[in-house]
Amino acid sequence: MHERLNYLYVGVDPHKRQHTAVGLDFFRQKVCEVTFENKPSVYPKMVNEIRKYANAKGLTIIFGLEDTTNYGRNLTVYLIDEGFTVREVGSKLSSAKRKSHNTVRKSDSWDAECIAAVLIEEFDRLPIAKPVDHYWAIAQLVSRRHASMKGLEFSKKKLHAQLGHHYSSYPKFFTELDGKTALGFFHRFPSPKYLESVTAQELAYFLRKLSNNACSTKKAEEILTLVKADGELHRAFQEKRDFIVRSIVKEIRFHKREIACAEREIKPLMEDLGFKLDTMTGIDLVSSASFVAEIGDINRFASANQLARYAGIAPVEVGSSGKIKHCKTNQGNRVLHELFFQLACRQLALTRRHHEPRNPMFLDYFHKKQSEGKTKGQAIVCVMRKLVNIVYKMMKNKTEYILSP
C-alpha cells in the first residue's frame, strides 16, 4: 500500500494524430496533463514534461494505455524501451469508469483521466503491455485476412442478387458459388443468352477443364436442362448486367487470392513461434494465429485465471444483503471471448459422417455441468473456461494437445 502512494499514474488516450496524457496521484488528484502529437520525435519531450511534475512530488511514473496495438503502439514501444512500466487498460474498463460518474462527459482529457483512474484501481490485475513485432505482424495479417473474408462474403451476396435475375435455378448448378468451376462458368456465361448455341459436349469440355475432370457430361446436360426449363426473359441493357456479373466474379477471385496470400504469410511466422495449438481439435492455422494475435506474449499473463479475466470468461462476483452469486460479464476482450466460444462449440460438435463426438472429454464435461443444474449457456462457459487453461498451458510450454480416449 505504501509503495502504491509513490507512483504517478499516467493514463494515455491514443489517437491517430495526437495523444492526451493525464497524470493522477494515488488519491486521484490531477497532477498534470499533456497533449502531444503522435510522432516518435515528440515522445521524449512529453516524457520530460511529465517527469518534471513527478520529480517535484517525488513520484515514480507508470503508464496505462487504452490502445497498445494500434495508434498507441509506437508510444508503448518507446516507453518500454525507456524502462517505464506500461499496463494495458481495456476500453471496456475505461468506458465503465467514465459512465460511473453522475455527470457523463466525453473528451480526450476526461478519457485519459478515466484510464489513469482504472490504472490506480486495477494495477495488479491489468496485463503488462508487451508489444512484440512478431505478434504484431501476425495480428496485422490476421486482420487483413479477416477484412478479405468480409469482402468475399459481401461479394458473394452481390453475385447471388445478380444471378437471381439471370438464372432462376442457379443454386442447383454447383454446390459452391465461389468454387473455381462455378466462378469460371458464370464469368463465361453471365446470362442464358451465352448458352443458346452451346452443346452439352462443349459445355462438358469447358467444365472439365475448370474442375480437373470432376464434372461429367451429365452435369452439363443437367445445367442446360435447368436453363431451358427456367426460360429467358430478355431485358434492356442486358450487356451491362452481364458486365456486372463478370466484375463481381473478378472481385471474388481477388478476395480469395488475398486470403490465400495472407495465410501463406502467416504460416512461417507461426512456425517460428513454435506453438502447437493446431494439434487441438477445432484449431487450424488461421484460428491458431487468431488466438496468438489477441493474446500476444503469453508471459504477460501470470496465470490462466488472468487470461480468463482478460477474455471476459471468468465470472464476476455480485453480492448484496449477504447474498453472493457469480454472474457472466460483458467485459474483457470480446474478440478473444468469441474465439474461445467458437472453439468450445467445435469441441462439442459431432462428426458429419459417423456422428461421433469430436472431443468426447469435453462433451462428457458439458453434460456433467448440465446434470449439475447449469443451463446450456452456463455449461458452454464452463467448457470455455476449461479451454482457457489448456490453451494457456499449450502456449506457455509449447506443448501438443493429446486427445483423451
Tab-separated table of C-alpha atoms in Angstrom:
chain	number	residue	atom	x	y	z
A	1	MET	CA	0.000	0.000	0.000
A	2	HIS	CA	2.805	2.382	0.952
A	3	GLU	CA	4.551	1.647	-2.342
A	4	ARG	CA	1.425	2.500	-4.317
A	5	LEU	CA	1.486	6.004	-2.816
A	6	ASN	CA	4.810	6.699	-4.524
A	7	TYR	CA	3.514	6.371	-8.104
A	8	LEU	CA	2.298	8.928	-10.596
A	9	TYR	CA	-0.370	7.131	-12.609
A	10	VAL	CA	-0.395	8.437	-16.177
A	11	GLY	CA	-3.323	7.495	-18.383
A	12	VAL	CA	-2.872	7.994	-22.133
A	13	ASP	CA	-5.753	8.252	-24.597
A	14	PRO	CA	-4.169	7.490	-28.005
A	15	HIS	CA	-5.499	8.805	-31.293
A	16	LYS	CA	-4.305	8.805	-34.857
A	17	ARG	CA	-2.948	12.371	-34.886
A	18	GLN	CA	-2.355	13.189	-31.234
A	19	HIS	CA	-2.363	11.650	-27.764
A	20	THR	CA	-3.515	13.058	-24.445
A	21	ALA	CA	-1.828	12.076	-21.189
A	22	VAL	CA	-3.187	12.839	-17.703
A	23	GLY	CA	-1.293	12.063	-14.500
A	24	LEU	CA	-3.032	11.321	-11.175
A	25	ASP	CA	-1.568	10.613	-7.776
A	26	PHE	CA	-2.856	7.731	-5.641
A	27	PHE	CA	-5.625	9.962	-4.219
A	28	ARG	CA	-6.834	10.726	-7.761
A	29	GLN	CA	-5.667	14.316	-7.656
A	30	LYS	CA	-4.829	15.598	-11.129
A	31	VAL	CA	-1.133	16.366	-11.270
A	32	CYS	CA	-0.545	17.099	-14.944
A	33	GLU	CA	-1.984	16.985	-18.441
A	34	VAL	CA	-0.030	16.875	-21.681
A	35	THR	CA	-1.336	16.800	-25.252
A	36	PHE	CA	1.234	15.840	-27.879
A	37	GLU	CA	1.475	14.724	-31.500
A	38	ASN	CA	1.670	11.049	-32.355
A	39	LYS	CA	5.276	11.292	-33.541
A	40	PRO	CA	8.252	9.383	-32.107
A	41	SER	CA	10.281	12.612	-32.210
A	42	VAL	CA	7.850	14.244	-29.754
A	43	TYR	CA	7.753	11.396	-27.191
A	44	PRO	CA	10.937	12.465	-25.296
A	45	LYS	CA	9.530	15.977	-24.820
A	46	MET	CA	6.285	14.533	-23.416
A	47	VAL	CA	8.168	12.284	-21.006
A	48	ASN	CA	10.350	15.165	-19.811
A	49	GLU	CA	7.246	17.278	-19.256
A	50	ILE	CA	5.603	14.612	-17.102
A	51	ARG	CA	8.882	13.848	-15.340
A	52	LYS	CA	9.081	17.464	-14.125
A	53	TYR	CA	5.770	17.064	-12.286
A	54	ALA	CA	6.724	13.619	-10.964
A	55	ASN	CA	10.108	14.776	-9.654
A	56	ALA	CA	8.519	17.747	-7.929
A	57	LYS	CA	6.380	15.366	-5.894
A	58	GLY	CA	8.949	12.582	-5.639
A	59	LEU	CA	6.813	10.102	-7.583
A	60	THR	CA	7.717	7.251	-9.940
A	61	ILE	CA	5.930	7.323	-13.305
A	62	ILE	CA	3.887	4.369	-14.551
A	63	PHE	CA	1.767	4.433	-17.685
A	64	GLY	CA	-1.568	2.958	-18.708
A	65	LEU	CA	-2.613	2.962	-22.386
A	66	GLU	CA	-6.016	2.057	-23.768
A	67	ASP	CA	-4.711	1.046	-27.188
A	68	THR	CA	-1.280	-0.615	-27.202
A	69	THR	CA	-1.616	-2.426	-30.528
A	70	ASN	CA	-2.787	0.283	-32.928
A	71	TYR	CA	-2.456	4.061	-32.511
A	72	GLY	CA	-0.678	3.697	-29.181
A	73	ARG	CA	1.750	1.008	-30.268
A	74	ASN	CA	4.704	3.271	-31.151
A	75	LEU	CA	4.380	5.131	-27.857
A	76	THR	CA	4.168	1.861	-25.924
A	77	VAL	CA	7.343	0.549	-27.549
A	78	TYR	CA	9.148	3.800	-26.787
A	79	LEU	CA	8.090	3.856	-23.123
A	80	ILE	CA	9.112	0.230	-22.577
A	81	ASP	CA	12.499	0.878	-24.217
A	82	GLU	CA	12.928	3.810	-21.825
A	83	GLY	CA	12.359	1.497	-18.864
A	84	PHE	CA	8.838	2.580	-17.872
A	85	THR	CA	6.169	0.220	-16.580
A	86	VAL	CA	3.265	0.151	-19.046
A	87	ARG	CA	-0.060	-1.566	-18.438
A	88	GLU	CA	-2.792	-2.255	-20.974
A	89	VAL	CA	-6.156	-0.752	-19.993
A	90	GLY	CA	-9.132	-2.318	-21.782
A	91	SER	CA	-11.600	0.043	-23.438
A	92	LYS	CA	-14.462	-1.641	-21.564
A	93	LEU	CA	-12.864	-0.764	-18.237
A	94	SER	CA	-12.223	2.872	-19.107
A	95	SER	CA	-15.717	3.208	-20.616
A	96	ALA	CA	-17.311	1.769	-17.469
A	97	LYS	CA	-15.266	4.170	-15.352
A	98	ARG	CA	-16.370	7.112	-17.471
A	99	LYS	CA	-20.050	6.148	-17.183
A	100	SER	CA	-19.837	5.539	-13.434
A	101	HIS	CA	-19.874	9.261	-12.670
A	102	ASN	CA	-23.079	11.191	-12.136
A	103	THR	CA	-22.251	13.586	-14.943
A	104	VAL	CA	-21.151	11.749	-18.068
A	105	ARG	CA	-18.506	13.610	-20.053
A	106	LYS	CA	-16.604	12.794	-23.228
A	107	SER	CA	-13.313	14.419	-24.125
A	108	ASP	CA	-9.732	13.303	-24.679
A	109	SER	CA	-8.702	14.772	-21.323
A	110	TRP	CA	-11.512	13.057	-19.426
A	111	ASP	CA	-10.880	9.755	-21.206
A	112	ALA	CA	-7.202	9.889	-20.247
A	113	GLU	CA	-8.149	10.695	-16.639
A	114	CYS	CA	-10.511	7.683	-16.536
A	115	ILE	CA	-7.716	5.466	-17.911
A	116	ALA	CA	-5.433	6.725	-15.136
A	117	ALA	CA	-8.167	6.030	-12.547
A	118	VAL	CA	-8.524	2.453	-13.824
A	119	LEU	CA	-4.726	2.122	-13.643
A	120	ILE	CA	-4.878	3.051	-9.959
A	121	GLU	CA	-7.716	0.683	-9.100
A	122	GLU	CA	-6.780	-2.319	-11.273
A	123	PHE	CA	-2.988	-2.018	-11.438
A	124	ASP	CA	-2.234	-5.523	-10.156
A	125	ARG	CA	-4.818	-7.115	-12.443
A	126	LEU	CA	-4.054	-5.275	-15.682
A	127	PRO	CA	-1.900	-7.144	-18.226
A	128	ILE	CA	1.595	-5.846	-18.837
A	129	ALA	CA	1.933	-4.234	-22.257
A	130	LYS	CA	4.472	-6.196	-24.281
A	131	PRO	CA	4.196	-5.190	-27.942
A	132	VAL	CA	6.420	-7.658	-29.756
A	133	ASP	CA	6.856	-7.143	-33.514
A	134	HIS	CA	6.424	-10.866	-34.187
A	135	TYR	CA	2.971	-10.949	-32.579
A	136	TRP	CA	2.068	-7.585	-34.079
A	137	ALA	CA	2.849	-8.828	-37.600
A	138	ILE	CA	0.648	-11.877	-37.055
A	139	ALA	CA	-2.158	-9.660	-35.738
A	140	GLN	CA	-1.921	-7.418	-38.812
A	141	LEU	CA	-2.029	-10.394	-41.188
A	142	VAL	CA	-4.989	-11.921	-39.341
A	143	SER	CA	-6.764	-8.571	-39.532
A	144	ARG	CA	-6.032	-8.351	-43.259
A	145	ARG	CA	-7.359	-11.860	-43.838
A	146	HIS	CA	-10.475	-11.052	-41.828
A	147	ALA	CA	-11.091	-7.956	-43.984
A	148	SER	CA	-10.707	-10.056	-47.140
A	149	MET	CA	-13.139	-12.635	-45.749
A	150	LYS	CA	-15.715	-9.916	-45.123
A	151	GLY	CA	-15.169	-8.592	-48.622
A	152	LEU	CA	-15.600	-12.109	-50.028
A	153	GLU	CA	-18.896	-12.639	-48.211
A	154	PHE	CA	-20.210	-9.261	-49.396
A	155	SER	CA	-19.193	-10.011	-52.992
A	156	LYS	CA	-20.917	-13.417	-52.856
A	157	LYS	CA	-24.137	-11.736	-51.714
A	158	LYS	CA	-23.911	-9.341	-54.649
A	159	LEU	CA	-23.368	-12.247	-57.053
A	160	HIS	CA	-26.394	-14.076	-55.621
A	161	ALA	CA	-28.507	-10.962	-56.207
A	162	GLN	CA	-27.395	-10.618	-59.826
A	163	LEU	CA	-27.672	-14.292	-60.776
A	164	GLY	CA	-31.200	-14.441	-59.401
A	165	HIS	CA	-32.253	-12.183	-62.264
A	166	HIS	CA	-30.498	-14.291	-64.906
A	167	TYR	CA	-30.712	-17.936	-63.799
A	168	SER	CA	-33.710	-18.879	-61.666
A	169	SER	CA	-32.237	-22.296	-60.853
A	170	TYR	CA	-28.596	-21.230	-60.465
A	171	PRO	CA	-28.317	-22.643	-56.857
A	172	LYS	CA	-28.721	-26.138	-58.395
A	173	PHE	CA	-25.828	-25.668	-60.822
A	174	PHE	CA	-22.953	-26.029	-58.345
A	175	THR	CA	-22.556	-26.842	-54.673
A	176	GLU	CA	-20.308	-23.816	-54.028
A	177	LEU	CA	-20.963	-20.485	-55.676
A	178	ASP	CA	-17.398	-19.283	-55.074
A	179	GLY	CA	-15.764	-22.508	-56.266
A	180	LYS	CA	-13.353	-22.425	-59.188
A	181	THR	CA	-15.772	-24.194	-61.535
A	182	ALA	CA	-18.758	-22.025	-60.636
A	183	LEU	CA	-16.831	-18.773	-60.992
A	184	GLY	CA	-15.418	-19.860	-64.340
A	185	PHE	CA	-18.886	-20.797	-65.585
A	186	PHE	CA	-20.569	-17.532	-64.582
A	187	HIS	CA	-17.697	-15.469	-65.949
A	188	ARG	CA	-18.003	-17.218	-69.332
A	189	PHE	CA	-21.824	-17.418	-69.284
A	190	PRO	CA	-23.097	-14.453	-67.195
A	191	SER	CA	-26.609	-14.859	-68.650
A	192	PRO	CA	-28.523	-17.612	-70.542
A	193	LYS	CA	-28.077	-15.987	-73.938
A	194	TYR	CA	-24.443	-17.132	-73.977
A	195	LEU	CA	-25.619	-20.776	-73.771
A	196	GLU	CA	-28.003	-20.643	-76.708
A	197	SER	CA	-25.634	-22.291	-79.213
A	198	VAL	CA	-23.592	-24.343	-76.716
A	199	THR	CA	-23.999	-28.133	-76.820
A	200	ALA	CA	-23.781	-30.452	-73.815
A	201	GLN	CA	-20.466	-31.838	-75.075
A	202	GLU	CA	-18.950	-28.351	-75.469
A	203	LEU	CA	-20.116	-27.281	-72.023
A	204	ALA	CA	-18.868	-30.545	-70.503
A	205	TYR	CA	-15.430	-29.991	-72.072
A	206	PHE	CA	-15.343	-26.442	-70.660
A	207	LEU	CA	-16.380	-27.606	-67.154
A	208	ARG	CA	-13.890	-30.484	-67.134
A	209	LYS	CA	-11.018	-28.076	-67.772
A	210	LEU	CA	-12.138	-25.926	-64.822
A	211	SER	CA	-12.780	-28.794	-62.419
A	212	ASN	CA	-9.814	-31.026	-63.262
A	213	ASN	CA	-12.142	-33.577	-64.890
A	214	ALA	CA	-14.507	-33.652	-61.890
A	215	CYS	CA	-17.543	-32.536	-63.929
A	216	SER	CA	-19.158	-35.001	-66.323
A	217	THR	CA	-21.309	-34.620	-69.410
A	218	LYS	CA	-24.284	-35.432	-67.193
A	219	LYS	CA	-23.619	-32.241	-65.155
A	220	ALA	CA	-23.515	-30.190	-68.363
A	221	GLU	CA	-26.794	-31.704	-69.556
A	222	GLU	CA	-28.371	-31.020	-66.172
A	223	ILE	CA	-27.376	-27.325	-66.319
A	224	LEU	CA	-28.694	-26.905	-69.868
A	225	THR	CA	-31.954	-28.635	-68.924
A	226	LEU	CA	-32.440	-26.321	-65.932
A	227	VAL	CA	-31.709	-23.235	-68.047
A	228	LYS	CA	-34.191	-24.334	-70.696
A	229	ALA	CA	-36.860	-25.076	-68.078
A	230	ASP	CA	-36.399	-21.655	-66.469
A	231	GLY	CA	-36.848	-19.783	-69.731
A	232	GLU	CA	-35.152	-16.496	-70.536
A	233	LEU	CA	-36.555	-13.042	-70.019
A	234	HIS	CA	-34.736	-10.601	-72.268
A	235	ARG	CA	-34.103	-7.263	-70.605
A	236	ALA	CA	-32.904	-3.917	-71.873
A	237	PHE	CA	-29.228	-3.180	-71.262
A	238	GLN	CA	-28.581	-6.839	-70.549
A	239	GLU	CA	-24.935	-6.426	-71.581
A	240	LYS	CA	-24.491	-4.004	-68.663
A	241	ARG	CA	-25.814	-6.606	-66.224
A	242	ASP	CA	-23.504	-9.191	-67.775
A	243	PHE	CA	-20.598	-6.836	-67.173
A	244	ILE	CA	-21.611	-6.545	-63.504
A	245	VAL	CA	-21.658	-10.335	-63.072
A	246	ARG	CA	-18.210	-10.688	-64.607
A	247	SER	CA	-16.908	-7.814	-62.483
A	248	ILE	CA	-18.207	-9.429	-59.294
A	249	VAL	CA	-16.617	-12.748	-60.286
A	250	LYS	CA	-13.257	-10.968	-60.644
A	251	GLU	CA	-13.853	-9.367	-57.247
A	252	ILE	CA	-14.454	-12.753	-55.616
A	253	ARG	CA	-11.335	-14.191	-57.227
A	254	PHE	CA	-9.313	-11.246	-55.925
A	255	HIS	CA	-10.523	-11.741	-52.347
A	256	LYS	CA	-9.781	-15.470	-52.499
A	257	ARG	CA	-6.240	-14.746	-53.724
A	258	GLU	CA	-5.720	-12.231	-50.917
A	259	ILE	CA	-6.923	-14.744	-48.334
A	260	ALA	CA	-4.559	-17.397	-49.659
A	261	CYS	CA	-1.637	-14.934	-49.702
A	262	ALA	CA	-2.333	-13.853	-46.108
A	263	GLU	CA	-2.370	-17.483	-44.975
A	264	ARG	CA	0.942	-18.121	-46.739
A	265	GLU	CA	2.472	-15.156	-44.917
A	266	ILE	CA	1.050	-16.268	-41.563
A	267	LYS	CA	2.350	-19.840	-41.732
A	268	PRO	CA	6.126	-19.187	-41.355
A	269	LEU	CA	5.524	-16.650	-38.584
A	270	MET	CA	3.530	-19.220	-36.613
A	271	GLU	CA	6.169	-21.901	-37.247
A	272	ASP	CA	8.868	-19.586	-35.867
A	273	LEU	CA	6.930	-19.166	-32.601
A	274	GLY	CA	6.757	-22.915	-32.103
A	275	PHE	CA	3.207	-23.051	-30.759
A	276	LYS	CA	1.318	-26.287	-31.385
A	277	LEU	CA	-2.230	-25.032	-30.952
A	278	ASP	CA	-3.272	-26.575	-34.274
A	279	THR	CA	-2.809	-30.045	-32.756
A	280	MET	CA	-6.027	-29.476	-30.838
A	281	THR	CA	-9.387	-30.460	-32.283
A	282	GLY	CA	-11.075	-27.476	-33.911
A	283	ILE	CA	-7.955	-25.307	-34.312
A	284	ASP	CA	-6.338	-24.789	-37.699
A	285	LEU	CA	-3.607	-22.399	-38.833
A	286	VAL	CA	-5.910	-19.377	-39.047
A	287	SER	CA	-7.666	-19.884	-35.706
A	288	SER	CA	-4.300	-20.601	-34.075
A	289	ALA	CA	-2.959	-17.312	-35.450
A	290	SER	CA	-6.116	-15.543	-34.279
A	291	PHE	CA	-5.520	-16.726	-30.712
A	292	VAL	CA	-1.892	-15.578	-30.865
A	293	ALA	CA	-2.935	-12.222	-32.349
A	294	GLU	CA	-5.338	-11.498	-29.488
A	295	ILE	CA	-3.295	-12.975	-26.627
A	296	GLY	CA	0.132	-11.783	-27.736
A	297	ASP	CA	3.016	-12.764	-25.492
A	298	ILE	CA	1.561	-15.361	-23.122
A	299	ASN	CA	4.142	-14.421	-20.485
A	300	ARG	CA	2.332	-11.161	-19.788
A	301	PHE	CA	-0.362	-13.237	-18.074
A	302	ALA	CA	0.768	-14.584	-14.717
A	303	SER	CA	-1.813	-17.383	-14.769
A	304	ALA	CA	-4.687	-18.888	-16.717
A	305	ASN	CA	-7.039	-17.055	-14.347
A	306	GLN	CA	-5.665	-13.728	-15.537
A	307	LEU	CA	-6.072	-14.791	-19.168
A	308	ALA	CA	-9.683	-15.812	-18.426
A	309	ARG	CA	-10.384	-12.377	-16.927
A	310	TYR	CA	-8.758	-10.720	-19.926
A	311	ALA	CA	-11.046	-12.693	-22.251
A	312	GLY	CA	-14.141	-11.904	-20.158
A	313	ILE	CA	-14.728	-15.590	-19.419
A	314	ALA	CA	-14.140	-15.563	-15.654
A	315	PRO	CA	-17.399	-14.793	-13.784
A	316	VAL	CA	-17.673	-11.693	-11.611
A	317	GLU	CA	-18.814	-11.859	-8.005
A	318	VAL	CA	-22.035	-9.950	-7.312
A	319	GLY	CA	-23.309	-9.656	-3.764
A	320	SER	CA	-25.909	-7.750	-1.784
A	321	SER	CA	-27.515	-8.209	1.665
A	322	GLY	CA	-25.216	-11.121	2.409
A	323	LYS	CA	-26.185	-12.946	-0.775
A	324	ILE	CA	-23.383	-13.627	-3.228
A	325	LYS	CA	-23.598	-15.033	-6.723
A	326	HIS	CA	-21.303	-15.257	-9.707
A	327	CYS	CA	-22.504	-13.680	-12.943
A	328	LYS	CA	-21.359	-13.578	-16.524
A	329	THR	CA	-19.574	-10.402	-17.593
A	330	ASN	CA	-19.568	-8.490	-20.873
A	331	GLN	CA	-16.168	-7.001	-20.157
A	332	GLY	CA	-12.838	-8.221	-21.444
A	333	ASN	CA	-11.525	-8.827	-24.941
A	334	ARG	CA	-14.680	-9.743	-26.875
A	335	VAL	CA	-12.772	-10.970	-29.927
A	336	LEU	CA	-10.840	-13.429	-27.778
A	337	HIS	CA	-14.076	-14.344	-25.982
A	338	GLU	CA	-15.668	-15.189	-29.331
A	339	LEU	CA	-12.650	-17.306	-30.334
A	340	PHE	CA	-12.997	-19.403	-27.180
A	341	PHE	CA	-16.761	-19.665	-27.706
A	342	GLN	CA	-16.339	-20.938	-31.266
A	343	LEU	CA	-13.648	-23.364	-30.096
A	344	ALA	CA	-15.966	-24.657	-27.366
A	345	CYS	CA	-18.733	-25.245	-29.923
A	346	ARG	CA	-16.320	-27.200	-32.124
A	347	GLN	CA	-15.304	-29.401	-29.185
A	348	LEU	CA	-18.963	-30.264	-28.558
A	349	ALA	CA	-19.814	-30.917	-32.215
A	350	LEU	CA	-20.318	-34.338	-33.788
A	351	THR	CA	-18.517	-35.600	-36.881
A	352	ARG	CA	-20.540	-35.308	-40.075
A	353	ARG	CA	-20.057	-38.840	-41.344
A	354	HIS	CA	-20.329	-41.019	-38.236
A	355	HIS	CA	-21.991	-38.537	-35.847
A	356	GLU	CA	-19.405	-39.265	-33.203
A	357	PRO	CA	-18.120	-36.702	-30.665
A	358	ARG	CA	-15.164	-34.696	-31.961
A	359	ASN	CA	-13.851	-34.437	-28.412
A	360	PRO	CA	-15.579	-36.947	-26.052
A	361	MET	CA	-13.918	-35.469	-22.956
A	362	PHE	CA	-15.457	-32.046	-23.443
A	363	LEU	CA	-18.838	-33.454	-24.424
A	364	ASP	CA	-18.916	-35.507	-21.202
A	365	TYR	CA	-17.833	-32.443	-19.227
A	366	PHE	CA	-20.611	-30.393	-20.868
A	367	HIS	CA	-23.279	-32.987	-19.964
A	368	LYS	CA	-21.895	-33.228	-16.446
A	369	LYS	CA	-22.332	-29.481	-15.920
A	370	GLN	CA	-25.886	-29.669	-17.271
A	371	SER	CA	-26.678	-32.515	-14.871
A	372	GLU	CA	-25.472	-30.262	-12.041
A	373	GLY	CA	-28.243	-27.814	-12.880
A	374	LYS	CA	-26.458	-25.412	-15.207
A	375	THR	CA	-28.163	-24.108	-18.325
A	376	LYS	CA	-26.799	-24.824	-21.772
A	377	GLY	CA	-25.195	-21.384	-21.939
A	378	GLN	CA	-23.623	-21.733	-18.499
A	379	ALA	CA	-22.285	-25.184	-19.378
A	380	ILE	CA	-20.657	-23.774	-22.543
A	381	VAL	CA	-18.983	-21.064	-20.443
A	382	CYS	CA	-17.590	-23.825	-18.200
A	383	VAL	CA	-16.172	-25.522	-21.296
A	384	MET	CA	-14.671	-22.201	-22.413
A	385	ARG	CA	-13.046	-21.738	-19.011
A	386	LYS	CA	-11.515	-25.212	-19.233
A	387	LEU	CA	-10.236	-24.403	-22.715
A	388	VAL	CA	-8.538	-21.274	-21.359
A	389	ASN	CA	-6.483	-23.480	-19.029
A	390	ILE	CA	-5.499	-25.790	-21.884
A	391	VAL	CA	-4.622	-23.012	-24.358
A	392	TYR	CA	-2.644	-21.193	-21.670
A	393	LYS	CA	-0.559	-24.277	-20.859
A	394	MET	CA	-0.055	-25.152	-24.524
A	395	MET	CA	1.232	-21.654	-25.284
A	396	LYS	CA	3.251	-21.392	-22.080
A	397	ASN	CA	5.029	-24.716	-22.547
A	398	LYS	CA	4.680	-25.014	-26.355
A	399	THR	CA	3.240	-28.496	-25.979
A	400	GLU	CA	0.919	-30.517	-28.202
A	401	TYR	CA	-2.658	-31.396	-27.364
A	402	ILE	CA	-3.325	-35.072	-26.732
A	403	LEU	CA	-6.951	-36.106	-27.274
A	404	SER	CA	-8.215	-38.217	-24.378
A	405	PRO	CA	-9.611	-41.631	-25.418
